[in-house]
mmCIF file of C-alpha atoms in Angstrom:
data_model
loop_
_atom_site.group_PDB
_atom_site.id
_atom_site.type_symbol
_atom_site.label_atom_id
_atom_site.label_comp_id
_atom_site.label_asym_id
_atom_site.label_seq_id
_atom_site.Cartn_x
_atom_site.Cartn_y
_atom_site.Cartn_z
ATOM 1 C CA MET B 177 13.535 -16.084 -19.798
ATOM 2 C CA GLU B 178 15.128 -12.839 -18.045
ATOM 3 C CA ASP B 179 13.267 -10.087 -19.549
ATOM 4 C CA ASP B 180 13.247 -6.272 -19.006
ATOM 5 C CA ALA B 181 10.167 -5.821 -21.142
ATOM 6 C CA PRO B 182 7.182 -4.609 -19.449
ATOM 7 C CA VAL B 183 3.791 -7.213 -18.854
ATOM 8 C CA ILE B 184 0.705 -5.029 -19.257
ATOM 9 C CA TYR B 185 -2.550 -6.651 -18.306
ATOM 10 C CA GLY B 186 -5.928 -5.278 -18.732
ATOM 11 C CA LEU B 187 -8.404 -5.691 -15.769
ATOM 12 C CA GLU B 188 -11.286 -4.437 -17.920
ATOM 13 C CA PHE B 189 -12.636 -2.284 -14.920
ATOM 14 C CA GLN B 190 -11.630 0.894 -13.030
ATOM 15 C CA ALA B 191 -8.580 0.008 -10.309
ATOM 16 C CA ARG B 192 -6.795 1.365 -7.618
ATOM 17 C CA ALA B 193 -5.950 -1.188 -4.949
ATOM 18 C CA LEU B 194 -3.109 -3.014 -5.163
ATOM 19 C CA THR B 195 -0.890 -5.207 -2.918
ATOM 20 C CA PRO B 196 1.647 -8.516 -3.144
ATOM 21 C CA GLN B 197 0.541 -11.798 -1.541
ATOM 22 C CA THR B 198 3.181 -11.446 1.709
ATOM 23 C CA ALA B 199 3.005 -14.446 2.971
ATOM 24 C CA GLU B 200 5.852 -17.053 2.561
ATOM 25 C CA THR B 201 5.667 -18.186 -0.912
ATOM 26 C CA ASP B 202 8.109 -18.634 -3.843
ATOM 27 C CA ALA B 203 5.187 -17.391 -6.247
ATOM 28 C CA ILE B 204 4.978 -14.072 -7.283
ATOM 29 C CA ARG B 205 1.789 -12.977 -6.828
ATOM 30 C CA PHE B 206 -0.588 -9.831 -6.747
ATOM 31 C CA LEU B 207 -4.054 -8.823 -5.955
ATOM 32 C CA VAL B 208 -6.008 -6.070 -7.562
ATOM 33 C CA GLY B 209 -9.185 -4.689 -6.183
ATOM 34 C CA THR B 210 -11.822 -3.167 -8.960
ATOM 35 C CA GLN B 211 -14.056 -0.383 -8.611
ATOM 36 C CA SER B 212 -17.182 -0.278 -10.623
ATOM 37 C CA LEU B 213 -20.505 1.095 -9.885
ATOM 38 C CA LYS B 214 -22.059 -0.756 -12.197
ATOM 39 C CA TYR B 215 -20.930 -4.356 -12.044
ATOM 40 C CA ASP B 216 -19.887 -6.651 -9.383
ATOM 41 C CA ASN B 217 -16.474 -5.316 -7.996
ATOM 42 C CA GLN B 218 -13.485 -8.134 -8.437
ATOM 43 C CA ILE B 219 -10.595 -9.157 -6.811
ATOM 44 C CA HIS B 220 -7.675 -10.620 -9.453
ATOM 45 C CA ILE B 221 -5.577 -12.743 -8.476
ATOM 46 C CA ILE B 222 -1.990 -11.803 -10.684
ATOM 47 C CA ASP B 223 0.349 -14.944 -10.942
ATOM 48 C CA PHE B 224 3.635 -13.818 -13.333
ATOM 49 C CA ASP B 225 5.034 -16.969 -14.893
ATOM 50 C CA ASP B 226 8.904 -15.222 -15.085
ATOM 51 C CA GLU B 227 10.204 -18.517 -16.902
ATOM 52 C CA ASN B 228 7.489 -17.967 -19.509
ATOM 53 C CA ASN B 229 6.995 -13.998 -19.136
ATOM 54 C CA ILE B 230 3.104 -14.212 -19.149
ATOM 55 C CA ILE B 231 0.446 -13.395 -16.580
ATOM 56 C CA ASN B 232 -1.854 -16.063 -15.153
ATOM 57 C CA LYS B 233 -5.169 -14.406 -13.764
ATOM 58 C CA ASN B 234 -8.402 -15.840 -11.349
ATOM 59 C CA VAL B 235 -11.332 -14.132 -10.258
ATOM 60 C CA LEU B 236 -12.939 -13.529 -6.941
ATOM 61 C CA LEU B 237 -16.221 -11.664 -6.423
ATOM 62 C CA HIS B 238 -16.369 -8.848 -4.100
ATOM 63 C CA GLN B 239 -20.100 -8.331 -3.981
ATOM 64 C CA ALA B 240 -19.683 -5.766 -0.527
ATOM 65 C CA GLY B 241 -18.478 -2.652 -3.351
ATOM 66 C CA GLU B 242 -15.669 -0.938 -4.592
ATOM 67 C CA ILE B 243 -12.049 -1.520 -3.338
ATOM 68 C CA TRP B 244 -10.567 1.354 -2.053
ATOM 69 C CA HIS B 245 -7.467 -0.629 -0.213
ATOM 70 C CA ILE B 246 -6.506 -3.890 -0.006
ATOM 71 C CA SER B 247 -3.831 -6.023 1.839
ATOM 72 C CA ALA B 248 -2.375 -9.257 2.444
ATOM 73 C CA SER B 249 -2.040 -10.981 5.659
ATOM 74 C CA PRO B 250 1.941 -11.731 5.911
ATOM 75 C CA ALA B 251 1.443 -15.326 7.716
ATOM 76 C CA ASP B 252 -1.778 -16.577 5.609
ATOM 77 C CA ARG B 253 -1.823 -16.873 2.123
ATOM 78 C CA GLY B 254 -5.474 -17.174 1.652
ATOM 79 C CA VAL B 255 -5.927 -14.381 3.886
ATOM 80 C CA LEU B 256 -6.548 -10.030 3.113
ATOM 81 C CA THR B 257 -8.701 -7.252 4.152
ATOM 82 C CA THR B 258 -9.867 -4.628 1.675
ATOM 83 C CA CYS B 259 -11.777 -1.459 2.656
ATOM 84 C CA TYR B 260 -14.873 -0.965 0.546
ATOM 85 C CA ASN B 261 -17.826 1.580 0.249
ATOM 86 C CA ARG B 262 -20.994 0.637 0.972
ATOM 87 C CA THR B 263 -24.275 2.743 0.422
ATOM 88 C CA PHE B 264 -26.564 3.174 3.638
ATOM 89 C CA CYS B 265 -29.965 4.627 2.716
ATOM 90 C CA CYS B 266 -33.062 6.331 4.813
ATOM 91 C CA VAL B 267 -35.292 3.443 4.957
ATOM 92 C CA LEU B 268 -38.739 5.278 6.115
ATOM 93 C CA SER B 269 -42.614 3.943 6.130
ATOM 94 C CA LEU B 270 -45.824 4.758 4.641
ATOM 95 C CA ASP B 271 -47.432 4.386 8.054
ATOM 96 C CA SER B 272 -45.444 6.889 9.823
ATOM 97 C CA PHE B 273 -47.048 9.980 7.889
ATOM 98 C CA GLY B 274 -50.736 8.959 9.305
ATOM 99 C CA ALA B 275 -53.062 11.688 7.214
ATOM 100 C CA LEU B 276 -50.741 13.146 5.617
ATOM 101 C CA GLY B 277 -51.716 11.247 2.326
ATOM 102 C CA LYS B 278 -50.114 8.472 0.297
ATOM 103 C CA SER B 279 -49.309 10.521 -3.111
ATOM 104 C CA ALA B 280 -46.910 12.940 -0.424
ATOM 105 C CA ALA B 281 -45.907 10.679 1.433
ATOM 106 C CA GLN B 282 -44.323 8.686 -1.236
ATOM 107 C CA LEU B 283 -42.913 11.758 -2.421
ATOM 108 C CA PHE B 284 -41.314 12.704 0.606
ATOM 109 C CA ILE B 285 -40.025 9.095 1.052
ATOM 110 C CA ALA B 286 -38.427 9.742 -2.343
ATOM 111 C CA LEU B 287 -36.746 12.804 -1.606
ATOM 112 C CA ALA B 288 -35.532 11.808 1.642
ATOM 113 C CA THR B 289 -33.759 8.784 0.547
ATOM 114 C CA SER B 290 -32.147 9.758 -2.560
ATOM 115 C CA SER B 291 -30.538 13.014 0.018
ATOM 116 C CA ASP B 292 -29.815 10.823 3.300
ATOM 117 C CA SER B 293 -28.291 8.166 1.209
ATOM 118 C CA LYS B 294 -24.728 7.763 3.243
ATOM 119 C CA VAL B 295 -22.149 6.059 1.708
ATOM 120 C CA LEU B 296 -18.973 4.494 4.463
ATOM 121 C CA THR B 297 -16.266 3.023 3.519
ATOM 122 C CA CYS B 298 -15.935 0.226 5.670
ATOM 123 C CA ALA B 299 -13.563 -2.226 6.368
ATOM 124 C CA ALA B 300 -13.520 -6.329 6.387
ATOM 125 C CA VAL B 301 -11.609 -9.632 7.013
ATOM 126 C CA TRP B 302 -12.148 -12.267 3.578
ATOM 127 C CA ARG B 303 -10.754 -15.571 2.758
ATOM 128 C CA MET B 304 -9.915 -16.672 -0.722
ATOM 129 C CA PRO B 305 -11.084 -20.575 -1.920
ATOM 130 C CA LYS B 306 -8.394 -23.191 -0.815
ATOM 131 C CA GLU B 307 -7.336 -24.400 -3.903
ATOM 132 C CA LEU B 308 -6.333 -20.251 -5.107
ATOM 133 C CA GLU B 309 -3.769 -19.733 -2.212
ATOM 134 C CA SER B 310 -0.746 -20.969 -4.166
ATOM 135 C CA GLY B 311 0.318 -19.951 -7.321
ATOM 136 C CA SER B 312 -2.140 -21.152 -10.352
ATOM 137 C CA HIS B 313 -0.844 -22.133 -14.239
ATOM 138 C CA GLU B 314 -4.472 -21.662 -15.845
ATOM 139 C CA SER B 315 -4.142 -20.494 -18.996
ATOM 140 C CA PRO B 316 -3.800 -16.685 -19.069
ATOM 141 C CA ASP B 317 -6.244 -17.038 -22.568
ATOM 142 C CA ASP B 318 -8.945 -19.095 -20.190
ATOM 143 C CA SER B 319 -11.713 -16.996 -20.457
ATOM 144 C CA SER B 320 -14.246 -19.839 -19.404
ATOM 145 C CA SER B 321 -13.706 -19.846 -15.680
ATOM 146 C CA THR B 322 -16.304 -18.260 -13.737
ATOM 147 C CA ALA B 323 -15.610 -15.733 -11.005
ATOM 148 C CA GLN B 324 -15.329 -17.471 -7.445
ATOM 149 C CA THR B 325 -16.343 -15.949 -4.285
ATOM 150 C CA LEU B 326 -14.791 -14.522 -1.256
ATOM 151 C CA GLU B 327 -16.130 -16.160 2.410
ATOM 152 C CA LEU B 328 -16.332 -13.176 5.063
ATOM 153 C CA LEU B 329 -14.283 -14.044 8.010
ATOM 154 C CA CYS B 330 -15.134 -10.849 9.853
ATOM 155 C CA HIS B 331 -16.224 -6.883 9.451
ATOM 156 C CA LEU B 332 -13.443 -4.467 11.205
ATOM 157 C CA ASP B 333 -16.874 -2.437 13.235
ATOM 158 C CA ASN B 334 -16.049 1.174 12.437
ATOM 159 C CA THR B 335 -19.897 2.304 13.193
ATOM 160 C CA ALA B 336 -18.517 4.995 16.012
ATOM 161 C CA HIS B 337 -15.408 5.692 14.281
ATOM 162 C CA GLY B 338 -15.628 6.520 10.220
ATOM 163 C CA ASN B 339 -14.867 5.821 7.211
ATOM 164 C CA MET B 340 -11.733 3.503 6.918
ATOM 165 C CA ALA B 341 -9.031 4.604 4.931
ATOM 166 C CA CYS B 342 -6.577 1.478 5.079
ATOM 167 C CA VAL B 343 -5.990 -1.580 6.779
ATOM 168 C CA VAL B 344 -2.273 -2.789 8.169
ATOM 169 C CA TRP B 345 -0.820 -5.775 9.600
ATOM 170 C CA GLU B 346 1.571 -6.581 12.187
ATOM 171 C CA PRO B 347 4.796 -7.426 9.661
ATOM 172 C CA MET B 348 6.462 -9.662 11.477
ATOM 173 C CA GLY B 349 3.337 -11.346 13.379
ATOM 174 C CA ASP B 350 1.025 -14.632 13.043
ATOM 175 C CA GLY B 351 -1.312 -12.472 11.183
ATOM 176 C CA LYS B 352 -3.473 -11.970 14.666
ATOM 177 C CA LYS B 353 -2.757 -8.211 14.549
ATOM 178 C CA ILE B 354 -3.823 -5.492 12.337
ATOM 179 C CA ILE B 355 -4.482 -1.589 12.094
ATOM 180 C CA SER B 356 -7.313 0.279 10.358
ATOM 181 C CA LEU B 357 -7.186 4.153 10.187
ATOM 182 C CA ALA B 358 -10.841 5.399 10.226
ATOM 183 C CA ASP B 359 -11.418 9.037 9.890
ATOM 184 C CA ASN B 360 -9.438 10.572 13.033
ATOM 185 C CA HIS B 361 -9.344 7.273 14.760
ATOM 186 C CA ILE B 362 -6.509 4.953 15.061
ATOM 187 C CA LEU B 363 -7.834 0.841 15.669
ATOM 188 C CA LEU B 364 -5.637 -1.870 16.799
ATOM 189 C CA TRP B 365 -7.014 -5.111 16.831
ATOM 190 C CA ASP B 366 -6.682 -8.396 17.320
ATOM 191 C CA LEU B 367 -7.996 -11.305 14.981
ATOM 192 C CA GLN B 368 -9.134 -14.262 16.757
ATOM 193 C CA GLU B 369 -11.115 -17.972 16.519
ATOM 194 C CA SER B 370 -9.385 -17.848 13.406
ATOM 195 C CA SER B 371 -9.856 -14.391 12.170
ATOM 196 C CA SER B 372 -13.576 -15.208 12.548
ATOM 197 C CA GLN B 373 -13.461 -12.413 15.300
ATOM 198 C CA ALA B 374 -11.847 -8.879 14.911
ATOM 199 C CA VAL B 375 -11.831 -7.867 19.211
ATOM 200 C CA LEU B 376 -10.798 -3.713 19.286
ATOM 201 C CA ALA B 377 -7.611 -4.085 21.800
ATOM 202 C CA SER B 378 -6.714 -0.370 22.063
ATOM 203 C CA SER B 379 -7.524 3.061 20.194
ATOM 204 C CA ALA B 380 -6.294 6.566 19.952
ATOM 205 C CA SER B 381 -7.876 9.715 18.057
ATOM 206 C CA LEU B 382 -6.275 12.915 16.755
ATOM 207 C CA GLU B 383 -7.093 15.829 18.327
ATOM 208 C CA GLY B 384 -7.242 19.435 16.960
ATOM 209 C CA LYS B 385 -8.498 22.497 15.015
ATOM 210 C CA GLY B 386 -11.298 20.974 11.870
ATOM 211 C CA GLN B 387 -11.996 17.726 10.805
ATOM 212 C CA LEU B 388 -8.885 15.874 11.035
ATOM 213 C CA LYS B 389 -8.228 12.451 8.760
ATOM 214 C CA PHE B 390 -6.253 9.844 8.269
ATOM 215 C CA THR B 391 -4.999 9.628 4.873
ATOM 216 C CA SER B 392 -2.560 6.667 4.869
ATOM 217 C CA GLY B 393 0.044 4.734 7.647
ATOM 218 C CA ARG B 394 2.743 1.920 7.659
ATOM 219 C CA TRP B 395 3.436 -0.677 10.186
ATOM 220 C CA SER B 396 7.333 -0.633 10.866
ATOM 221 C CA PRO B 397 9.047 -3.702 10.722
ATOM 222 C CA HIS B 398 11.444 -2.234 13.217
ATOM 223 C CA HIS B 399 11.566 -1.516 17.409
ATOM 224 C CA ASN B 400 9.807 -5.532 17.568
ATOM 225 C CA CYS B 401 6.641 -4.132 15.458
ATOM 226 C CA THR B 402 6.024 -1.243 17.657
ATOM 227 C CA GLN B 403 5.861 1.487 16.112
ATOM 228 C CA VAL B 404 3.304 2.517 13.296
ATOM 229 C CA ALA B 405 3.246 5.703 11.217
ATOM 230 C CA THR B 406 0.413 7.731 9.713
ATOM 231 C CA ALA B 407 -0.207 10.711 7.497
ATOM 232 C CA ASN B 408 -3.134 13.285 7.543
ATOM 233 C CA ASP B 409 -3.434 16.362 6.126
ATOM 234 C CA THR B 410 0.290 17.569 6.017
ATOM 235 C CA THR B 411 1.537 16.269 9.011
ATOM 236 C CA LEU B 412 3.493 12.821 9.561
ATOM 237 C CA ARG B 413 2.987 10.966 12.943
ATOM 238 C CA GLY B 414 4.289 7.920 14.758
ATOM 239 C CA TRP B 415 2.726 5.880 17.275
ATOM 240 C CA ASP B 416 3.675 3.238 19.762
ATOM 241 C CA THR B 417 1.401 -0.206 19.555
ATOM 242 C CA ARG B 418 2.029 -0.826 23.340
ATOM 243 C CA SER B 419 0.667 2.932 24.644
ATOM 244 C CA MET B 420 -1.199 3.971 21.317
ATOM 245 C CA SER B 421 0.288 7.337 22.443
ATOM 246 C CA GLN B 422 2.376 9.386 19.869
ATOM 247 C CA ILE B 423 5.950 9.394 19.483
ATOM 248 C CA TYR B 424 6.913 11.643 17.463
ATOM 249 C CA CYS B 425 5.270 14.348 14.729
ATOM 250 C CA ILE B 426 6.585 15.854 11.476
ATOM 251 C CA GLU B 427 3.996 18.862 10.813
ATOM 252 C CA ASN B 428 4.225 20.547 7.328
ATOM 253 C CA ALA B 429 6.150 17.396 5.597
ATOM 254 C CA HIS B 430 5.008 18.424 2.806
ATOM 255 C CA GLY B 431 3.055 21.750 1.025
ATOM 256 C CA GLN B 432 -0.091 19.518 0.548
ATOM 257 C CA LEU B 433 -1.876 16.291 1.631
ATOM 258 C CA VAL B 434 0.703 13.234 2.339
ATOM 259 C CA ARG B 435 -0.646 10.404 0.451
ATOM 260 C CA ASP B 436 1.398 7.630 1.462
ATOM 261 C CA LEU B 437 4.854 6.682 3.244
ATOM 262 C CA ASP B 438 6.959 3.729 3.618
ATOM 263 C CA PHE B 439 9.193 2.503 6.318
ATOM 264 C CA ASN B 440 12.770 1.989 5.226
ATOM 265 C CA PRO B 441 13.269 -2.029 5.783
ATOM 266 C CA ASN B 442 17.386 -1.915 6.694
ATOM 267 C CA LYS B 443 17.102 1.497 8.269
ATOM 268 C CA GLN B 444 15.020 1.548 11.392
ATOM 269 C CA TYR B 445 14.823 5.395 11.946
ATOM 270 C CA TYR B 446 14.216 6.430 7.983
ATOM 271 C CA LEU B 447 10.851 6.878 6.659
ATOM 272 C CA ALA B 448 9.655 7.560 3.284
ATOM 273 C CA SER B 449 6.763 10.145 2.060
ATOM 274 C CA CYS B 450 4.931 11.334 -0.808
ATOM 275 C CA GLY B 451 1.989 13.703 -2.072
ATOM 276 C CA ASP B 452 0.112 16.594 -3.552
ATOM 277 C CA ASP B 453 3.155 18.673 -3.792
ATOM 278 C CA CYS B 454 4.557 16.485 -6.217
ATOM 279 C CA LYS B 455 7.424 15.800 -4.033
ATOM 280 C CA VAL B 456 9.068 12.221 -2.589
ATOM 281 C CA LYS B 457 10.299 12.975 0.835
ATOM 282 C CA PHE B 458 12.732 11.159 3.292
ATOM 283 C CA TRP B 459 13.036 11.952 6.965
ATOM 284 C CA ASP B 460 15.126 10.381 9.598
ATOM 285 C CA THR B 461 12.433 10.351 12.646
ATOM 286 C CA ARG B 462 15.410 10.908 15.409
ATOM 287 C CA ASN B 463 15.417 14.474 13.596
ATOM 288 C CA VAL B 464 12.312 15.574 12.281
ATOM 289 C CA THR B 465 13.471 19.358 11.480
ATOM 290 C CA GLU B 466 13.722 19.033 7.873
ATOM 291 C CA PRO B 467 14.037 16.111 5.616
ATOM 292 C CA VAL B 468 17.205 13.809 4.527
ATOM 293 C CA LYS B 469 16.704 14.077 1.225
ATOM 294 C CA THR B 470 13.557 15.372 -1.683
ATOM 295 C CA LEU B 471 12.989 13.917 -5.053
ATOM 296 C CA GLU B 472 10.809 16.216 -7.452
ATOM 297 C CA GLU B 473 11.063 14.331 -10.280
ATOM 298 C CA HIS B 474 6.774 13.870 -10.597
ATOM 299 C CA SER B 475 4.745 16.844 -12.636
ATOM 300 C CA HIS B 476 1.624 16.063 -10.604
ATOM 301 C CA TRP B 477 0.332 14.754 -7.158
ATOM 302 C CA VAL B 478 2.431 11.166 -5.869
ATOM 303 C CA TRP B 479 -0.173 9.102 -4.533
ATOM 304 C CA ASN B 480 2.396 5.900 -3.667
ATOM 305 C CA VAL B 481 5.995 5.129 -2.466
ATOM 306 C CA ARG B 482 7.392 2.057 -1.873
ATOM 307 C CA TYR B 483 10.899 0.675 -0.880
ATOM 308 C CA ASN B 484 12.666 -2.436 -1.791
ATOM 309 C CA HIS B 485 12.435 -4.890 0.697
ATOM 310 C CA SER B 486 15.962 -6.247 0.310
ATOM 311 C CA HIS B 487 18.102 -3.340 -1.664
ATOM 312 C CA ASP B 488 16.795 -0.164 -0.251
ATOM 313 C CA GLN B 489 18.220 1.828 -2.150
ATOM 314 C CA LEU B 490 15.782 0.786 -4.930
ATOM 315 C CA VAL B 491 12.559 3.240 -4.561
ATOM 316 C CA LEU B 492 9.490 3.063 -6.438
ATOM 317 C CA THR B 493 6.950 5.941 -7.181
ATOM 318 C CA GLY B 494 3.400 6.473 -8.883
ATOM 319 C CA SER B 495 2.014 9.445 -9.656
ATOM 320 C CA SER B 496 -0.900 11.165 -11.170
ATOM 321 C CA ASP B 497 1.673 12.638 -14.377
ATOM 322 C CA SER B 498 1.096 8.533 -15.343
ATOM 323 C CA ARG B 499 4.502 7.862 -14.970
ATOM 324 C CA VAL B 500 6.172 5.281 -12.638
ATOM 325 C CA ILE B 501 9.804 6.647 -11.683
ATOM 326 C CA LEU B 502 12.254 3.680 -10.111
ATOM 327 C CA SER B 503 15.435 5.877 -8.074
ATOM 328 C CA ASN B 504 18.489 4.995 -6.965
ATOM 329 C CA MET B 505 18.426 6.353 -3.386
ATOM 330 C CA VAL B 506 21.882 4.926 -2.707
ATOM 331 C CA SER B 507 23.069 7.979 -0.533
ATOM 332 C CA ILE B 508 20.873 7.246 2.267
ATOM 333 C CA SER B 509 20.654 3.688 2.130
ATOM 334 C CA SER B 510 21.979 0.819 3.905
ATOM 335 C CA GLU B 511 24.569 0.660 1.455
ATOM 336 C CA PRO B 512 26.084 4.434 0.545
ATOM 337 C CA PHE B 513 29.657 3.131 0.150
ATOM 338 C CA GLY B 514 28.598 0.077 -2.269
ATOM 339 C CA HIS B 515 28.299 -2.232 0.830
ATOM 340 C CA LEU B 516 26.297 -2.565 4.032
ATOM 341 C CA VAL B 517 26.972 -0.018 6.828
ATOM 342 C CA ASP B 518 25.187 0.174 9.933
ATOM 343 C CA ASP B 519 22.986 3.206 11.309
ATOM 344 C CA ASP B 520 25.539 3.861 14.092
ATOM 345 C CA ASP B 521 28.602 2.149 12.203
ATOM 346 C CA ILE B 522 29.265 5.133 9.772
ATOM 347 C CA SER B 523 32.363 6.702 11.974
ATOM 348 C CA ASP B 524 33.835 2.970 11.610
ATOM 349 C CA GLN B 525 34.502 4.340 7.422
ATOM 350 C CA GLU B 526 37.687 6.140 8.601
ATOM 351 C CA ASP B 527 39.387 2.830 9.192
ATOM 352 C CA HIS B 528 39.274 1.627 5.735
ATOM 353 C CA ARG B 529 40.551 5.294 3.844
ATOM 354 C CA SER B 530 42.492 2.972 1.423
ATOM 355 C CA GLU B 531 38.987 1.644 -0.098
ATOM 356 C CA GLU B 532 38.667 4.362 -2.858
ATOM 357 C CA LYS B 533 34.643 3.495 -2.456
ATOM 358 C CA SER B 534 34.853 4.231 1.086
ATOM 359 C CA LYS B 535 35.703 7.752 1.068
ATOM 360 C CA GLU B 536 32.116 8.727 -0.199
ATOM 361 C CA PRO B 537 29.037 7.978 -0.369
ATOM 362 C CA LEU B 538 27.614 6.705 -3.864
ATOM 363 C CA GLN B 539 25.360 9.456 -6.179
ATOM 364 C CA ASP B 540 21.806 9.504 -6.168
ATOM 365 C CA ASN B 541 19.631 9.321 -9.896
ATOM 366 C CA VAL B 542 16.561 8.108 -11.297
ATOM 367 C CA ILE B 543 17.046 4.544 -12.826
ATOM 368 C CA ALA B 544 14.049 4.732 -15.210
ATOM 369 C CA THR B 545 10.955 5.981 -16.151
ATOM 370 C CA TYR B 546 8.475 4.036 -17.142
ATOM 371 C CA GLU B 547 4.811 5.351 -19.200
ATOM 372 C CA GLU B 548 3.476 2.730 -20.160
ATOM 373 C CA HIS B 549 0.454 4.091 -18.176
ATOM 374 C CA GLU B 550 -2.304 6.462 -19.458
ATOM 375 C CA ASP B 551 -3.704 7.168 -16.420
ATOM 376 C CA SER B 552 -3.402 8.056 -12.843
ATOM 377 C CA VAL B 553 -0.851 5.629 -11.662
ATOM 378 C CA TYR B 554 -2.497 5.125 -7.662
ATOM 379 C CA ALA B 555 -0.638 1.772 -6.857
ATOM 380 C CA VAL B 556 3.355 0.389 -7.278
ATOM 381 C CA ASP B 557 4.762 -2.560 -5.254
ATOM 382 C CA TRP B 558 7.399 -4.809 -5.008
ATOM 383 C CA SER B 559 6.741 -8.154 -5.308
ATOM 384 C CA SER B 560 7.542 -10.255 -2.154
ATOM 385 C CA ALA B 561 9.019 -12.873 -3.692
ATOM 386 C CA ASP B 562 11.594 -10.952 -6.408
ATOM 387 C CA PRO B 563 12.961 -8.802 -5.225
ATOM 388 C CA TRP B 564 13.855 -6.910 -8.535
ATOM 389 C CA LEU B 565 9.860 -7.225 -10.039
ATOM 390 C CA PHE B 566 7.480 -4.764 -9.586
ATOM 391 C CA ALA B 567 3.948 -3.686 -10.549
ATOM 392 C CA SER B 568 2.086 -0.312 -11.109
ATOM 393 C CA LEU B 569 -1.708 0.257 -11.228
ATOM 394 C CA SER B 570 -3.295 3.296 -13.075
ATOM 395 C CA TYR B 571 -6.703 3.656 -12.513
ATOM 396 C CA ASP B 572 -7.952 2.600 -16.126
ATOM 397 C CA GLY B 573 -7.551 -0.568 -14.721
ATOM 398 C CA ARG B 574 -4.354 -1.271 -16.245
ATOM 399 C CA LEU B 575 -1.162 -3.396 -14.371
ATOM 400 C CA VAL B 576 2.448 -3.465 -15.355
ATOM 401 C CA ILE B 577 4.473 -5.872 -14.202
ATOM 402 C CA ASN B 578 8.449 -4.447 -14.754
ATOM 403 C CA ARG B 579 11.817 -5.226 -13.687
ATOM 404 C CA VAL B 580 14.622 -3.641 -12.246
ATOM 405 C CA PRO B 581 16.991 -3.272 -15.403
ATOM 406 C CA ARG B 582 19.839 -6.092 -15.302
ATOM 407 C CA ALA B 583 22.695 -4.177 -15.752
ATOM 408 C CA LEU B 584 21.760 -2.544 -12.509
ATOM 409 C CA LYS B 585 20.757 -5.518 -10.541
ATOM 410 C CA TYR B 586 24.035 -7.168 -11.111
ATOM 411 C CA HIS B 587 25.730 -3.870 -10.357
ATOM 412 C CA ILE B 588 23.984 -4.572 -6.565
ATOM 413 C CA LEU B 589 25.128 -8.179 -6.830
ATOM 414 C CA LEU B 590 28.735 -7.923 -7.827
#
């Protein structure tokens, strides 16, 4: 049954981490990570039954801490990474204070512990229970099921590098290479021994004035997966993973902090970015002097931008204005004339002057604005199993599953 009506699921916890299951599967599945200081944090496995328009869920305990970022392995349905907060406290013993006196020493320890406790954002690789790797058919009303526990495969040791911002997997790989961004460091890891060990293969650092910190990054599916793009402050940078050297830099890409970026899956040089200036910008990395296109539809910070994996004219954005916007960026897509056009082949349009639709690109427009959320939308993403379905997550723990309008779907297909 196909229905354009949204499906809404409440986690009952605050949340900001969302990812689709990306390993090859027919199941429509999203993973959501919670943020709670009072209760054990959780990963909700959300399986969407498209035929009956219902959500089935399973819950995994994530006792390591609040989840800030989550990412699924492209090669193994049971493996995922999380970035999470972990608190380290100052530990002192009474014996170290000698003649100071017991009461004074206890007071000193209490003050030191409260002031010296440090929150570090760490990252780890996990495996879910085997029985949960494929799509679940559990009743959505089954509240009697108990939460299961994740198996820790390995930590990504960041003690010398700082707070982890995100972890990204090599898109077309065998699930053995990941990149993490920690403060001003970009770290390439090799996962060995069935992901039970992470070996730091190479790294690079941001150089410059002030406290430079990465905010986000994406691994390009093009160029044999040898390029990664990162954001820090208002700057976008491209990196060659073979040498960990910088290959392009877009300074002042946004007027304020860049929150997120994504690669066009069909056009190897095209990149989208979004930020606190309320804008979404599209770039050609061969000429970075100015953006190819700019969207200004949101009224507050834009946290997320995602290209559709199959139809790159479809672009999703989520914002602190509590809205999700689906845009049709057809003029800068791989199908600007309504059919597939290669990056280096636009000049061939001269041979098709007889076809009316080939004379000029189609017009960009906002397809739909979704307002089912009542809080900041921190994450949006497309299903990896169904190109017409996407999810959005707001901080109050509301997950909304929506579909591309049927009229547009059939227009693209036909």
